[in-house]
């Protein structure tokens, strides 16, 4: 049975895959539902919704659509000013708001743009044997430190994608299931200025940090990196407009899970 948290968590997982972002935003039910989730009483639902919107905003053509979605900007402003919310929620709401409010510039292949694209690095994102790891990175205080972390992760063979949440000093990394989490810690520690801990939930649902011991861990290295990482619109994976991938349930065709989620949103919030 679907509930708000499970739906938005699945949408967040879908949105973490670059080839799914246009499909989700173009769906008539998902974006309005996400706006309504921003006003949910459960902070976990709100935070997962903001994470989803942050992923969706990484695709530039999505930004004007999201900005014009009824209630989107007002709901984000409300979260930014609401008392009693966690710092993570407030900071992420402000980050999404600023991204959606900023004018979308014409995409150009400048060195700065190529550097920024590394934060959205992905290879074979349809890999079904993948897992997501959330890291808390000590020392992640500026763009320069983020650049060091990007370079370290890009060198690790088996890293599929990663996204930073600078306000909370976190990085969500999708990796092949056969790659050890300790390898990520070793690669990040090799920067000499950063260190990583894994963020997990204990039996009571509270977040705890697990130190990543880098001693003696062999890190598989990419033999070579491309000079330019292809834009998402140039990826062959985007040729299938209805391609939907997810990692937490069985694969099904034609985006049927997305359709089910949209149906849930419609039945819950519209009459």
CSV table of C-alpha atoms in Angstrom, one decimal:
chain,number,residue,atom,x,y,z
A,1,UNK,CA,0.0,0.0,0.0
A,2,UNK,CA,1.3,3.4,-0.9
A,3,UNK,CA,1.8,6.2,1.5
A,4,UNK,CA,3.2,9.7,1.1
A,5,UNK,CA,6.7,8.8,2.3
A,6,UNK,CA,7.1,5.7,0.1
A,7,UNK,CA,5.8,7.6,-2.9
A,8,UNK,CA,8.1,10.6,-2.6
A,9,UNK,CA,11.0,8.3,-1.7
A,10,UNK,CA,10.5,6.3,-4.9
A,11,UNK,CA,10.2,9.6,-6.9
A,12,UNK,CA,13.4,10.8,-5.3
A,13,UNK,CA,15.1,7.6,-6.4
A,14,UNK,CA,13.8,8.0,-9.9
A,15,UNK,CA,14.8,11.6,-10.0
A,16,UNK,CA,18.4,10.7,-9.0
A,17,UNK,CA,18.7,9.1,-12.5
A,18,UNK,CA,19.3,11.8,-15.1
A,19,UNK,CA,17.3,10.1,-17.9
A,20,UNK,CA,14.2,10.2,-15.7
A,21,UNK,CA,14.1,13.9,-14.9
A,22,UNK,CA,12.3,15.1,-17.9
A,23,UNK,CA,9.6,12.4,-17.7
A,24,UNK,CA,8.8,13.1,-14.1
A,25,UNK,CA,8.4,16.9,-14.7
A,26,UNK,CA,6.3,16.4,-17.8
A,27,UNK,CA,3.9,14.0,-16.1
A,28,UNK,CA,0.7,15.8,-15.2
A,29,UNK,CA,0.3,14.3,-11.8
A,30,UNK,CA,3.8,14.2,-10.2
A,31,UNK,CA,4.9,17.8,-10.1
A,32,UNK,CA,1.6,19.2,-8.6
A,33,UNK,CA,1.8,16.3,-6.0
A,34,UNK,CA,5.3,17.3,-5.1
A,35,UNK,CA,4.2,20.9,-4.5
A,36,UNK,CA,1.5,19.6,-2.1
A,37,UNK,CA,4.1,17.4,-0.3
A,38,UNK,CA,6.0,20.5,0.5
A,39,UNK,CA,3.3,21.3,3.0
A,40,UNK,CA,3.2,17.8,4.5
A,41,UNK,CA,3.2,17.5,8.3
A,42,UNK,CA,5.9,14.8,8.2
A,43,UNK,CA,9.4,16.5,8.0
A,44,UNK,CA,10.8,13.3,6.3
A,45,UNK,CA,8.3,13.7,3.5
A,46,UNK,CA,9.1,17.4,3.2
A,47,UNK,CA,12.9,16.7,3.1
A,48,UNK,CA,12.5,13.9,0.6
A,49,UNK,CA,10.4,16.1,-1.6
A,50,UNK,CA,13.0,18.8,-1.6
A,51,UNK,CA,15.7,16.3,-2.5
A,52,UNK,CA,13.5,15.2,-5.4
A,53,UNK,CA,13.0,18.8,-6.6
A,54,UNK,CA,16.7,19.4,-6.3
A,55,UNK,CA,17.4,16.4,-8.6
A,56,UNK,CA,14.8,17.5,-11.1
A,57,UNK,CA,16.3,21.0,-11.2
A,58,UNK,CA,19.6,19.6,-12.4
A,59,UNK,CA,18.0,19.4,-15.9
A,60,UNK,CA,17.9,23.0,-17.2
A,61,UNK,CA,14.8,22.6,-19.3
A,62,UNK,CA,12.9,21.6,-16.2
A,63,UNK,CA,13.6,24.8,-14.3
A,64,UNK,CA,11.1,27.1,-16.1
A,65,UNK,CA,8.4,24.4,-15.9
A,66,UNK,CA,9.0,24.0,-12.1
A,67,UNK,CA,9.1,27.7,-11.5
A,68,UNK,CA,5.8,28.2,-13.2
A,69,UNK,CA,4.1,25.3,-11.4
A,70,UNK,CA,1.2,26.6,-9.3
A,71,UNK,CA,2.2,27.0,-5.7
A,72,UNK,CA,5.9,25.9,-6.1
A,73,UNK,CA,7.7,29.1,-5.3
A,74,UNK,CA,5.2,30.2,-2.6
A,75,UNK,CA,5.6,26.8,-0.9
A,76,UNK,CA,9.4,27.1,-1.0
A,77,UNK,CA,9.2,30.6,0.5
A,78,UNK,CA,7.0,29.3,3.2
A,79,UNK,CA,9.4,26.6,4.1
A,80,UNK,CA,12.3,29.1,4.2
A,81,UNK,CA,10.5,31.2,6.8
A,82,UNK,CA,8.8,28.5,8.8
A,83,UNK,CA,9.8,28.1,12.5
A,84,UNK,CA,10.7,24.8,14.0
A,85,UNK,CA,12.1,23.1,10.8
A,86,UNK,CA,15.5,21.5,10.7
A,87,UNK,CA,18.4,23.4,9.2
A,88,UNK,CA,18.7,20.8,6.5
A,89,UNK,CA,15.1,21.5,5.3
A,90,UNK,CA,15.5,25.2,5.4
A,91,UNK,CA,18.8,25.3,3.6
A,92,UNK,CA,17.6,22.9,0.9
A,93,UNK,CA,14.4,24.8,0.4
A,94,UNK,CA,16.5,28.0,-0.1
A,95,UNK,CA,18.8,26.2,-2.5
A,96,UNK,CA,16.0,24.9,-4.7
A,97,UNK,CA,14.2,28.3,-4.6
A,98,UNK,CA,17.4,30.1,-5.7
A,99,UNK,CA,17.9,27.6,-8.6
A,100,UNK,CA,14.4,28.0,-9.8
A,101,UNK,CA,14.4,31.7,-9.5
A,102,UNK,CA,17.7,32.2,-11.4
A,103,UNK,CA,17.5,32.8,-15.1
A,104,UNK,CA,18.4,29.8,-17.2
A,105,UNK,CA,21.5,30.8,-19.2
A,106,UNK,CA,22.3,29.4,-22.6
A,107,UNK,CA,24.2,26.2,-22.3
A,108,UNK,CA,27.8,26.6,-23.4
A,109,UNK,CA,30.7,24.3,-23.1
A,110,UNK,CA,33.0,26.5,-21.0
A,111,UNK,CA,35.6,25.1,-18.7
A,112,UNK,CA,33.5,26.2,-15.7
A,113,UNK,CA,30.4,24.4,-17.1
A,114,UNK,CA,32.4,21.3,-17.7
A,115,UNK,CA,33.6,21.4,-14.1
A,116,UNK,CA,30.1,21.8,-12.8
A,117,UNK,CA,28.9,18.9,-14.9
A,118,UNK,CA,31.2,16.6,-12.9
A,119,UNK,CA,28.9,17.0,-9.9
A,120,UNK,CA,26.2,15.3,-12.1
A,121,UNK,CA,28.7,12.6,-13.4
A,122,UNK,CA,27.0,9.4,-14.4
A,123,UNK,CA,28.0,6.3,-16.3
A,124,UNK,CA,25.5,3.6,-17.4
A,125,UNK,CA,22.8,4.9,-15.0
A,126,UNK,CA,20.5,2.1,-16.0
A,127,UNK,CA,22.7,-0.3,-14.0
A,128,UNK,CA,20.3,-2.4,-12.1
A,129,UNK,CA,22.9,-3.7,-9.6
A,130,UNK,CA,23.4,-0.3,-7.9
A,131,UNK,CA,23.1,1.0,-4.4
A,132,UNK,CA,23.0,4.5,-3.0
A,133,UNK,CA,25.3,5.6,-0.2
A,134,UNK,CA,24.9,8.9,1.8
A,135,UNK,CA,28.2,10.3,3.1
A,136,UNK,CA,28.9,13.1,5.6
A,137,UNK,CA,32.1,14.8,4.4
A,138,UNK,CA,34.1,16.7,7.0
A,139,UNK,CA,35.8,19.7,5.4
A,140,UNK,CA,33.2,20.2,2.6
A,141,UNK,CA,33.0,23.9,3.3
A,142,UNK,CA,33.5,25.5,-0.1
A,143,UNK,CA,33.4,25.1,-3.9
A,144,UNK,CA,37.1,24.3,-3.9
A,145,UNK,CA,36.7,21.4,-1.4
A,146,UNK,CA,33.7,20.1,-3.5
A,147,UNK,CA,36.0,20.2,-6.5
A,148,UNK,CA,38.5,18.0,-4.7
A,149,UNK,CA,35.8,15.6,-3.7
A,150,UNK,CA,34.5,15.4,-7.2
A,151,UNK,CA,37.9,14.6,-8.6
A,152,UNK,CA,38.4,11.9,-6.0
A,153,UNK,CA,35.1,10.2,-6.7
A,154,UNK,CA,35.5,10.5,-10.5
A,155,UNK,CA,38.6,8.3,-10.2
A,156,UNK,CA,36.8,5.5,-8.4
A,157,UNK,CA,35.8,2.7,-10.8
A,158,UNK,CA,32.2,1.7,-10.0
A,159,UNK,CA,30.9,5.2,-9.1
A,160,UNK,CA,27.7,5.8,-11.2
A,161,UNK,CA,26.7,9.2,-10.0
A,162,UNK,CA,26.9,11.7,-7.2
A,163,UNK,CA,25.0,14.7,-5.9
A,164,UNK,CA,26.1,17.2,-3.3
A,165,UNK,CA,24.1,18.8,-0.5
A,166,UNK,CA,26.5,21.5,0.5
A,167,UNK,CA,24.4,22.9,3.3
A,168,UNK,CA,24.6,19.6,5.2
A,169,UNK,CA,28.0,18.6,4.0
A,170,UNK,CA,26.6,15.5,2.4
A,171,UNK,CA,27.1,13.6,-0.8
A,172,UNK,CA,24.7,11.0,-2.1
A,173,UNK,CA,26.7,8.5,-4.2
A,174,UNK,CA,25.3,5.8,-6.4
A,175,UNK,CA,27.7,2.9,-6.8
A,176,UNK,CA,27.8,-0.6,-8.2
A,177,UNK,CA,26.7,-3.1,-5.6
A,178,UNK,CA,30.1,-4.8,-5.7
A,179,UNK,CA,32.0,-1.6,-4.7
A,180,UNK,CA,32.7,-1.3,-1.0
A,181,UNK,CA,31.7,1.8,0.8
A,182,UNK,CA,35.1,1.9,2.4
A,183,UNK,CA,36.6,2.5,-1.0
A,184,UNK,CA,34.8,5.8,-1.2
A,185,UNK,CA,36.2,6.8,2.2
A,186,UNK,CA,39.7,5.9,1.1
A,187,UNK,CA,39.4,7.9,-2.1
A,188,UNK,CA,38.1,11.0,-0.2
A,189,UNK,CA,40.7,10.6,2.5
A,190,UNK,CA,43.4,10.7,-0.2
A,191,UNK,CA,42.6,14.4,-0.7
A,192,UNK,CA,44.4,15.0,2.7
A,193,UNK,CA,41.8,17.7,3.6
A,194,UNK,CA,38.5,15.7,3.5
A,195,UNK,CA,37.2,12.7,5.4
A,196,UNK,CA,34.0,10.8,5.0
A,197,UNK,CA,31.5,9.0,7.3
A,198,UNK,CA,28.5,7.0,6.1
A,199,UNK,CA,25.1,8.2,7.2
A,200,UNK,CA,22.7,5.4,8.1
A,201,UNK,CA,19.6,5.0,10.2
A,202,UNK,CA,19.5,2.9,13.3
A,203,UNK,CA,16.7,0.7,14.7
A,204,UNK,CA,14.8,3.7,16.0
A,205,UNK,CA,15.1,5.6,12.7
A,206,UNK,CA,17.7,8.1,13.9
A,207,UNK,CA,20.6,9.0,11.7
A,208,UNK,CA,24.0,7.9,12.9
A,209,UNK,CA,27.5,8.3,11.4
A,210,UNK,CA,29.7,5.3,10.7
A,211,UNK,CA,33.4,6.0,10.3
A,212,UNK,CA,34.9,4.6,7.1
A,213,UNK,CA,38.2,2.9,7.8
A,214,UNK,CA,40.5,3.6,4.9
A,215,UNK,CA,43.3,1.4,6.1
A,216,UNK,CA,44.3,-1.3,3.6
A,217,UNK,CA,41.3,-0.8,1.3
A,218,UNK,CA,42.2,-1.1,-2.4
A,219,UNK,CA,40.3,1.4,-4.5
A,220,UNK,CA,39.5,0.4,-8.1
A,221,UNK,CA,40.7,3.1,-10.4
A,222,UNK,CA,39.2,4.3,-13.7
A,223,UNK,CA,42.0,3.9,-16.3
A,224,UNK,CA,41.0,7.1,-18.0
A,225,UNK,CA,38.5,9.9,-17.8
A,226,UNK,CA,36.9,11.7,-20.7
A,227,UNK,CA,38.0,15.3,-21.2
A,228,UNK,CA,34.4,16.2,-21.5
A,229,UNK,CA,31.5,14.4,-19.8
A,230,UNK,CA,28.5,14.3,-22.2
A,231,UNK,CA,25.5,16.5,-21.6
A,232,UNK,CA,22.4,14.6,-20.5
A,233,UNK,CA,20.6,15.5,-23.6
A,234,UNK,CA,23.4,13.9,-25.7
A,235,UNK,CA,23.3,10.7,-23.8
A,236,UNK,CA,22.0,7.7,-25.7
A,237,UNK,CA,19.9,6.8,-22.6
A,238,UNK,CA,17.8,9.9,-23.1
A,239,UNK,CA,16.6,8.7,-26.5
A,240,UNK,CA,13.9,6.6,-24.8
A,241,UNK,CA,11.6,9.3,-23.4
A,242,UNK,CA,9.7,6.9,-21.3
A,243,UNK,CA,12.6,5.1,-19.8
A,244,UNK,CA,12.2,4.8,-16.1
A,245,UNK,CA,14.7,3.2,-13.9
A,246,UNK,CA,14.7,2.6,-10.1
A,247,UNK,CA,16.7,0.5,-7.7
A,248,UNK,CA,14.4,-0.4,-4.8
A,249,UNK,CA,11.8,-2.6,-6.6
A,250,UNK,CA,11.4,-5.0,-9.5
A,251,UNK,CA,11.7,-3.5,-13.0
A,252,UNK,CA,8.5,-3.0,-15.0
A,253,UNK,CA,7.8,-1.6,-18.4
A,254,UNK,CA,6.3,1.6,-19.8
A,255,UNK,CA,6.8,3.6,-16.6
A,256,UNK,CA,4.0,1.8,-14.9
A,257,UNK,CA,5.2,2.6,-11.4
A,258,UNK,CA,5.4,6.3,-12.3
A,259,UNK,CA,1.8,6.0,-13.5
A,260,UNK,CA,0.8,4.4,-10.3
A,261,UNK,CA,2.5,7.1,-8.3
A,262,UNK,CA,0.8,9.8,-10.3
A,263,UNK,CA,-2.6,8.1,-9.8
A,264,UNK,CA,-2.0,8.0,-6.1
A,265,UNK,CA,-1.2,11.7,-6.0
A,266,UNK,CA,-4.3,12.5,-8.1
A,267,UNK,CA,-6.6,10.4,-5.9
A,268,UNK,CA,-5.2,11.8,-2.7
A,269,UNK,CA,-5.2,15.5,-3.5
A,270,UNK,CA,-7.8,16.0,-6.2
A,271,UNK,CA,-11.5,15.3,-6.4
